[in-house]
Amino acid sequence: MRFSALKVLTQGLTGNRGWRAHWRDPEPAEAYDIVIIGGGGHGLSTAYYLAKEHGLRRIAVLEKGYIGGGNIGRNTTIVRANYFLPGNSEFYSHSLKLWEGLEADLNYNVMHSQRGQIGLFHSDGQRDAAIRRANSIRNQGDDAELLSVAQLRKMVPYLDYDQGRFPIYGGLLQRRAGTARHDAVAWGYARGADQLGVDLIQNCEVTGIDIAQGVVQGVQTSRGAIRAKKVAMVVAGRSSQVAAMAGMRLPIESHVLQAFVTEGLKPCIDHVISFGM
């Protein structure tokens, strides 16, 4: 089933009775070539690109809950390529290009809206840092514009520019940045992976990893044992816990990150604003 404007219109006029489930709900097979633990955005995209770009088909994604119900459903929505450090800047530059073609690739609306993003600076030192960042971004091949207070007032008149503690000195604008719905991204990748033959196994918690002579043989789950030639862990903040099942101690810690991100509601908010670069 492909989405189109005509399809949406006809379904709306006929009570939306013709839509089918976006992906199958299969029972786990006894064995797969690849098992991916974690049905979030990264796990689903890994399955999708393994199938699409590398032609692999005997793949299963195991999700403890339901697709799009984990960290992906609570993620921030800013899409941008305005990072400064080497490694980060290249990664996000490539990522932004993927975002710009993602909906066409998946034939799915992930609500990607390139409304731009402005990072505010509040001191001379932050302005100098923003100039260095802008030069780095443009050298990377992406867009960046320094905005004066006068330019900002025209674009975002509702900000308090003169409040005493954090006066606004200007901003760094990336027009190609924007927002997306990350749970919709998970659903789009799930739909695409399913169409390529990937089994998406929901409500399937991994409880153990089977290893023989140092080689992974498969996983134990709440829905039985599943053999696999390769097992991938894509579980975000649960990485240390799942790795421990394989006898590995990862040199990382998970920390809660809380952020306030404006949700763009046209025409009320035309730009995403982040405070304190």
Coordinates of N, CA and C in Angstrom, one line a residue, residues 79-253:
V79 N 16.0 18.7 14.0 CA 16.8 18.1 13.0 C 17.7 19.2 12.5
R80 N 19.0 19.0 12.6 CA 20.0 20.1 12.3 C 21.4 19.5 12.0
A81 N 22.2 20.3 11.4 CA 23.6 20.0 11.1 C 24.4 21.2 11.5
N82 N 24.3 21.6 12.7 CA 25.1 22.8 13.2 C 26.0 22.5 14.3
Y83 N 26.7 21.4 14.2 CA 27.6 21.0 15.3 C 29.0 21.5 14.9
F84 N 29.9 21.5 15.9 CA 31.2 22.2 15.7 C 32.3 21.2 15.7
L85 N 32.3 20.1 16.6 CA 33.4 19.2 16.7 C 33.6 18.3 15.6
P86 N 34.8 18.0 15.2 CA 35.1 17.0 14.1 C 34.5 15.7 14.5
G87 N 33.9 15.0 13.5 CA 33.2 13.8 13.8 C 31.7 14.0 13.9
N88 N 31.4 14.9 14.9 CA 30.0 15.3 15.0 C 29.5 16.0 13.8
S89 N 30.3 17.0 13.3 CA 29.8 17.8 12.2 C 29.6 17.0 10.9
E90 N 30.5 16.1 10.6 CA 30.3 15.2 9.4 C 29.1 14.3 9.6
F91 N 29.0 13.8 10.8 CA 27.9 12.8 11.0 C 26.5 13.5 10.8
Y92 N 26.4 14.7 11.4 CA 25.1 15.4 11.3 C 24.8 16.0 9.9
S93 N 25.9 16.3 9.2 CA 25.8 16.8 7.9 C 25.2 15.7 7.0
H94 N 25.7 14.5 7.1 CA 25.2 13.4 6.3 C 23.7 13.1 6.8
S95 N 23.5 13.2 8.1 CA 22.2 12.9 8.6 C 21.1 13.8 8.1
L96 N 21.5 15.1 8.0 CA 20.5 16.1 7.5 C 20.1 15.8 6.0
K97 N 21.1 15.4 5.2 CA 20.8 15.0 3.8 C 19.9 13.8 3.8
L98 N 20.1 12.8 4.7 CA 19.2 11.7 4.7 C 17.7 12.1 5.1
W99 N 17.6 13.0 6.1 CA 16.3 13.6 6.5 C 15.6 14.2 5.3
E100 N 16.3 14.9 4.5 CA 15.7 15.7 3.4 C 15.1 14.7 2.3
G101 N 15.5 13.5 2.3 CA 15.0 12.6 1.3 C 14.2 11.4 2.0
L102 N 14.1 11.5 3.3 CA 13.6 10.3 4.0 C 12.1 10.0 3.7
E103 N 11.2 11.0 3.6 CA 9.8 10.8 3.4 C 9.6 10.2 2.0
A104 N 10.3 10.7 1.0 CA 10.2 10.1 -0.3 C 10.7 8.7 -0.3
D105 N 11.8 8.4 0.4 CA 12.4 7.1 0.4 C 11.4 6.1 1.1
L106 N 10.8 6.5 2.2 CA 9.9 5.6 2.9 C 8.4 5.6 2.5
N107 N 8.1 6.6 1.6 CA 6.7 6.9 1.3 C 5.9 7.0 2.5
Y108 N 6.3 7.8 3.4 CA 5.7 7.9 4.7 C 5.9 9.3 5.3
N109 N 4.9 9.9 5.9 CA 5.0 11.3 6.4 C 5.6 11.2 7.8
V110 N 6.8 11.6 8.0 CA 7.4 11.7 9.3 C 7.4 13.1 9.9
M111 N 6.5 13.9 9.3 CA 6.3 15.3 9.7 C 7.6 16.1 9.8
H112 N 8.4 15.9 8.8 CA 9.7 16.7 8.7 C 9.4 18.0 8.2
S113 N 9.7 19.1 8.9 CA 9.4 20.4 8.5 C 10.7 21.3 8.7
Q114 N 11.3 21.8 7.6 CA 12.5 22.5 7.6 C 12.2 24.0 7.9
R115 N 11.8 24.3 9.1 CA 11.4 25.7 9.4 C 12.5 26.5 10.0
G116 N 13.7 25.9 10.1 CA 14.9 26.6 10.6 C 15.0 26.5 12.1
Q117 N 16.3 26.7 12.5 CA 16.6 26.7 14.0 C 17.5 27.8 14.3
I118 N 17.3 28.5 15.4 CA 18.1 29.6 15.9 C 18.6 29.3 17.2
G119 N 20.0 29.4 17.4 CA 20.6 29.3 18.7 C 21.0 30.7 19.1
L120 N 20.5 31.1 20.3 CA 20.7 32.4 20.8 C 22.1 32.4 21.6
F121 N 22.7 33.6 21.5 CA 23.9 33.8 22.4 C 23.7 35.1 23.2
H122 N 24.3 35.0 24.4 CA 24.0 36.0 25.5 C 25.2 36.7 26.0
S123 N 26.3 36.7 25.3 CA 27.5 37.4 25.8 C 28.5 37.5 24.6
D124 N 29.5 38.4 24.8 CA 30.5 38.5 23.7 C 31.2 37.2 23.5
G125 N 31.5 36.5 24.5 CA 32.2 35.2 24.4 C 31.4 34.2 23.6
Q126 N 30.1 34.2 23.9 CA 29.2 33.3 23.1 C 29.1 33.7 21.7
R127 N 29.1 35.0 21.4 CA 29.1 35.5 20.0 C 30.3 35.0 19.3
D128 N 31.5 35.1 19.9 CA 32.7 34.6 19.3 C 32.7 33.1 19.0
A129 N 32.1 32.4 20.0 CA 32.0 31.0 19.8 C 31.0 30.7 18.6
A130 N 29.9 31.4 18.5 CA 29.0 31.3 17.4 C 29.6 31.6 16.0
I131 N 30.5 32.5 16.0 CA 31.2 32.9 14.7 C 32.1 31.7 14.3
R132 N 32.8 31.1 15.3 CA 33.7 30.0 15.0 C 32.8 28.8 14.5
R133 N 31.7 28.6 15.2 CA 30.8 27.5 14.8 C 30.2 27.7 13.4
A134 N 29.8 28.9 13.1 CA 29.3 29.2 11.8 C 30.3 28.9 10.7
N135 N 31.5 29.4 10.9 CA 32.6 29.1 9.9 C 32.8 27.6 9.7
S136 N 32.8 26.9 10.8 CA 33.0 25.4 10.7 C 31.8 24.8 10.0
I137 N 30.6 25.2 10.2 CA 29.4 24.6 9.6 C 29.5 24.9 8.1
R138 N 29.8 26.1 7.7 CA 29.9 26.5 6.3 C 31.0 25.8 5.6
N139 N 32.2 25.6 6.3 CA 33.3 24.8 5.7 C 32.9 23.4 5.4
Q140 N 31.9 22.9 6.3 CA 31.4 21.5 6.1 C 30.5 21.4 4.9
G141 N 30.0 22.6 4.4 CA 29.1 22.6 3.3 C 27.7 22.8 3.6
D142 N 27.4 23.1 4.9 CA 26.0 23.3 5.3 C 25.8 24.8 5.5
D143 N 24.6 25.2 5.8 CA 24.2 26.7 5.9 C 24.3 27.2 7.3
A144 N 24.7 28.4 7.5 CA 24.7 29.0 8.8 C 24.8 30.5 8.6
E145 N 24.0 31.3 9.4 CA 23.9 32.7 9.3 C 23.9 33.3 10.7
L146 N 24.8 34.3 10.9 CA 24.8 35.1 12.1 C 23.8 36.2 12.0
L147 N 22.9 36.3 13.0 CA 21.9 37.3 13.1 C 22.1 38.3 14.1
S148 N 22.0 39.6 13.8 CA 22.1 40.7 14.8 C 20.8 40.7 15.6
V149 N 20.8 41.5 16.6 CA 19.6 41.7 17.4 C 18.4 42.3 16.6
A150 N 18.8 43.2 15.7 CA 17.8 43.8 14.9 C 17.1 42.8 14.0
Q151 N 17.9 41.9 13.4 CA 17.4 40.9 12.5 C 16.5 39.9 13.3
L152 N 17.0 39.6 14.5 CA 16.2 38.7 15.3 C 14.9 39.2 15.7
R153 N 14.8 40.5 16.0 CA 13.6 41.2 16.4 C 12.5 41.1 15.3
K154 N 13.0 41.2 14.1 CA 12.0 41.0 12.9 C 11.5 39.6 12.8
M155 N 12.4 38.6 13.0 CA 12.0 37.2 12.9 C 11.2 36.7 14.0
V156 N 11.7 37.0 15.3 CA 11.1 36.5 16.5 C 10.8 37.7 17.4
P157 N 9.7 38.4 17.2 CA 9.4 39.6 18.0 C 9.0 39.3 19.4
Y158 N 8.5 38.1 19.7 CA 7.9 37.9 21.0 C 9.0 37.6 22.1
L159 N 10.3 37.5 21.8 CA 11.3 37.3 22.8 C 11.5 38.5 23.6
D160 N 11.9 38.3 24.9 CA 12.3 39.4 25.8 C 13.8 39.7 25.6
Y161 N 14.1 40.7 24.8 CA 15.5 40.9 24.4 C 16.3 41.6 25.5
D162 N 15.7 42.4 26.3 CA 16.4 43.2 27.2 C 16.3 42.8 28.7
Q163 N 15.8 41.6 29.0 CA 15.8 41.2 30.4 C 17.2 41.1 30.9
G164 N 17.3 41.4 32.2 CA 18.6 41.7 32.8 C 19.6 40.6 32.8
R165 N 19.2 39.4 33.2 CA 20.1 38.3 33.5 C 20.7 37.7 32.3
F166 N 19.9 37.5 31.2 CA 20.4 36.9 30.0 C 20.0 37.7 28.8
P167 N 20.6 38.9 28.6 CA 20.2 39.7 27.5 C 20.6 39.0 26.2
I168 N 19.9 39.2 25.1 CA 20.1 38.5 23.9 C 21.0 39.3 23.0
Y169 N 22.2 38.8 22.6 CA 23.2 39.5 21.8 C 23.0 39.2 20.3
G170 N 22.3 38.1 20.0 CA 22.2 37.7 18.6 C 21.9 36.3 18.5
G171 N 22.0 35.7 17.3 CA 21.7 34.3 17.1 C 22.4 33.7 15.9
L172 N 22.4 32.4 15.9 CA 23.0 31.6 14.8 C 21.8 30.8 14.1
L173 N 21.6 31.1 12.9 CA 20.4 30.5 12.2 C 20.9 29.5 11.2
Q174 N 20.2 28.3 11.2 CA 20.4 27.3 10.1 C 19.0 27.1 9.5
R175 N 18.8 27.6 8.3 CA 17.5 27.5 7.7 C 17.1 26.1 7.3
R176 N 18.0 25.2 7.0 CA 17.6 23.9 6.6 C 17.3 23.0 7.8
A177 N 17.5 23.5 9.0 CA 17.1 22.7 10.2 C 15.6 22.8 10.4
G178 N 15.1 22.0 11.3 CA 13.7 22.0 11.5 C 13.3 20.9 12.5
T179 N 12.1 20.4 12.3 CA 11.6 19.4 13.3 C 11.0 18.2 12.6
A180 N 10.8 17.1 13.3 CA 10.2 15.9 12.8 C 9.6 15.2 14.0
R181 N 8.7 14.2 13.7 CA 8.1 13.4 14.8 C 8.8 12.1 14.8
H182 N 9.6 11.9 15.9 CA 10.5 10.7 15.9 C 9.7 9.4 16.0
D183 N 8.5 9.4 16.7 CA 7.8 8.2 16.7 C 7.3 7.9 15.3
A184 N 6.9 8.9 14.5 CA 6.5 8.7 13.1 C 7.7 8.1 12.3
V185 N 8.9 8.5 12.6 CA 10.1 8.0 12.0 C 10.2 6.5 12.2
A186 N 10.0 6.1 13.5 CA 10.0 4.7 13.8 C 8.9 3.9 13.0
W187 N 7.7 4.5 12.9 CA 6.7 3.8 12.2 C 7.0 3.7 10.7
G188 N 7.6 4.8 10.1 CA 8.0 4.7 8.7 C 9.0 3.7 8.5
Y189 N 10.1 3.6 9.3 CA 11.1 2.6 9.1 C 10.5 1.2 9.3
A190 N 9.6 1.1 10.3 CA 9.0 -0.2 10.6 C 8.2 -0.7 9.3
R191 N 7.4 0.2 8.8 CA 6.7 -0.1 7.6 C 7.6 -0.5 6.4
G192 N 8.7 0.3 6.2 CA 9.6 0.0 5.1 C 10.3 -1.3 5.3
A193 N 10.7 -1.6 6.6 CA 11.5 -2.9 6.8 C 10.5 -4.1 6.6
D194 N 9.3 -3.9 7.1 CA 8.3 -5.0 6.9 C 8.1 -5.3 5.5
Q195 N 8.0 -4.3 4.6 CA 7.7 -4.5 3.2 C 8.9 -5.2 2.6
L196 N 10.1 -5.1 3.2 CA 11.3 -5.8 2.6 C 11.5 -7.2 3.3
G197 N 10.5 -7.7 4.1 CA 10.5 -9.0 4.6 C 11.1 -9.1 6.0
V198 N 11.4 -8.0 6.7 CA 11.9 -8.1 8.0 C 10.7 -8.4 9.0
D199 N 11.0 -9.3 9.9 CA 10.0 -9.7 11.0 C 10.1 -8.7 12.1
L200 N 9.0 -8.0 12.5 CA 9.0 -7.1 13.6 C 8.2 -7.8 14.7
I201 N 9.0 -8.2 15.8 CA 8.4 -9.0 16.8 C 8.2 -8.1 18.1
Q202 N 6.9 -7.7 18.3 CA 6.6 -6.9 19.4 C 6.3 -7.7 20.7
N203 N 6.4 -7.0 21.8 CA 6.1 -7.7 23.1 C 7.0 -8.9 23.3
C204 N 8.3 -8.8 22.9 CA 9.2 -9.9 23.0 C 10.5 -9.4 23.7
E205 N 10.5 -9.6 25.0 CA 11.7 -9.2 25.8 C 12.8 -10.2 25.7
V206 N 14.0 -9.7 25.5 CA 15.2 -10.5 25.5 C 15.6 -10.7 26.9
T207 N 15.7 -12.0 27.3 CA 16.1 -12.3 28.7 C 17.4 -12.9 28.9
G208 N 18.1 -13.3 27.8 CA 19.4 -13.9 27.8 C 20.0 -14.0 26.4
I209 N 21.3 -14.1 26.4 CA 22.0 -14.2 25.1 C 22.8 -15.5 25.2
D210 N 22.6 -16.4 24.2 CA 23.2 -17.7 24.2 C 24.6 -17.6 23.5
I211 N 25.6 -18.1 24.2 CA 27.0 -18.0 23.7 C 27.7 -19.4 23.9
A212 N 28.3 -19.9 22.8 CA 29.1 -21.1 22.9 C 30.5 -20.9 22.3
Q213 N 31.5 -21.2 23.1 CA 32.9 -21.0 22.7 C 33.2 -19.6 22.2
G214 N 32.6 -18.6 22.9 CA 32.8 -17.2 22.6 C 32.1 -16.7 21.4
V215 N 31.1 -17.5 20.8 CA 30.4 -17.1 19.7 C 28.9 -17.0 20.0
V216 N 28.2 -15.9 19.7 CA 26.8 -15.8 19.9 C 26.0 -16.8 19.1
Q217 N 25.1 -17.5 19.7 CA 24.3 -18.5 19.0 C 22.8 -18.1 18.8
G218 N 22.4 -17.1 19.6 CA 21.0 -16.7 19.6 C 20.7 -16.0 20.9
V219 N 19.4 -15.8 21.1 CA 18.9 -15.1 22.3 C 17.7 -15.9 22.9
Q220 N 17.6 -15.7 24.2 CA 16.4 -16.2 24.9 C 15.4 -15.0 25.1
T221 N 14.2 -15.3 24.9 CA 13.2 -14.2 25.0 C 12.0 -14.7 25.7
S222 N 11.1 -13.7 26.0 CA 9.8 -14.1 26.7 C 8.9 -14.8 25.8
R223 N 9.3 -15.0 24.5 CA 8.5 -15.8 23.5 C 9.3 -17.0 23.0
G224 N 10.3 -17.4 23.8 CA 11.0 -18.5 23.4 C 12.4 -18.2 22.9
A225 N 13.2 -19.3 22.7 CA 14.5 -19.2 22.2 C 14.5 -18.9 20.7
I226 N 15.4 -18.0 20.2 CA 15.6 -17.7 18.8 C 17.1 -17.8 18.5
R227 N 17.4 -18.6 17.5 CA 18.8 -18.8 17.1 C 19.1 -17.7 16.1
A228 N 20.4 -17.3 16.0 CA 20.8 -16.2 15.1 C 22.3 -16.3 14.9
K229 N 22.7 -16.0 13.6 CA 24.1 -16.0 13.3 C 24.7 -14.7 13.8
K230 N 24.0 -13.6 13.8 CA 24.5 -12.4 14.4 C 23.4 -11.7 15.2
V231 N 23.8 -11.1 16.3 CA 22.9 -10.4 17.2 C 23.4 -8.9 17.3
A232 N 22.5 -8.0 17.1 CA 22.9 -6.6 17.3 C 22.1 -6.0 18.5
M233 N 22.8 -5.2 19.3 CA 22.1 -4.5 20.4 C 21.9 -3.1 20.0
V234 N 20.7 -2.6 20.0 CA 20.4 -1.2 19.6 C 19.3 -0.8 20.6
V235 N 19.7 -0.6 21.9 CA 18.7 -0.4 22.9 C 19.0 0.8 23.8
A236 N 19.7 1.8 23.2 CA 19.9 3.1 23.8 C 20.3 3.0 25.3
G237 N 19.6 3.5 26.2 CA 19.9 3.5 27.6 C 20.0 2.2 28.3
R238 N 19.5 1.2 27.6 CA 19.6 -0.2 28.2 C 20.8 -1.0 27.7
S239 N 21.7 -0.3 27.0 CA 22.9 -1.0 26.4 C 23.7 -1.8 27.4
S240 N 24.0 -1.2 28.6 CA 24.8 -1.8 29.6 C 24.1 -3.1 30.1
Q241 N 22.8 -3.0 30.3 CA 22.1 -4.1 30.9 C 22.0 -5.3 29.9
V242 N 21.8 -5.0 28.6 CA 21.7 -6.0 27.6 C 23.1 -6.6 27.4
A243 N 24.1 -5.8 27.4 CA 25.5 -6.3 27.2 C 25.9 -7.2 28.3
A244 N 25.4 -6.9 29.5 CA 25.7 -7.8 30.7 C 25.2 -9.2 30.5
M245 N 24.2 -9.4 29.7 CA 23.7 -10.7 29.4 C 24.7 -11.5 28.6
A246 N 25.5 -10.8 27.9 CA 26.5 -11.5 27.1 C 27.9 -11.5 27.8
G247 N 27.9 -11.1 29.1 CA 29.1 -11.1 29.8 C 30.0 -9.9 29.6
M248 N 29.5 -8.9 29.0 CA 30.3 -7.7 28.6 C 30.0 -6.5 29.6
R249 N 31.0 -5.8 30.0 CA 30.8 -4.6 30.8 C 31.2 -3.4 30.0
L250 N 30.2 -2.6 29.6 CA 30.5 -1.5 28.7 C 31.0 -0.3 29.5
P251 N 31.9 0.4 29.0 CA 32.5 1.6 29.7 C 31.6 2.8 29.5
I252 N 30.3 2.7 29.7 CA 29.4 3.8 29.5 C 28.4 3.8 30.6
E253 N 27.9 5.0 30.9 CA 26.8 5.1 31.8 C 25.6 5.9 31.1

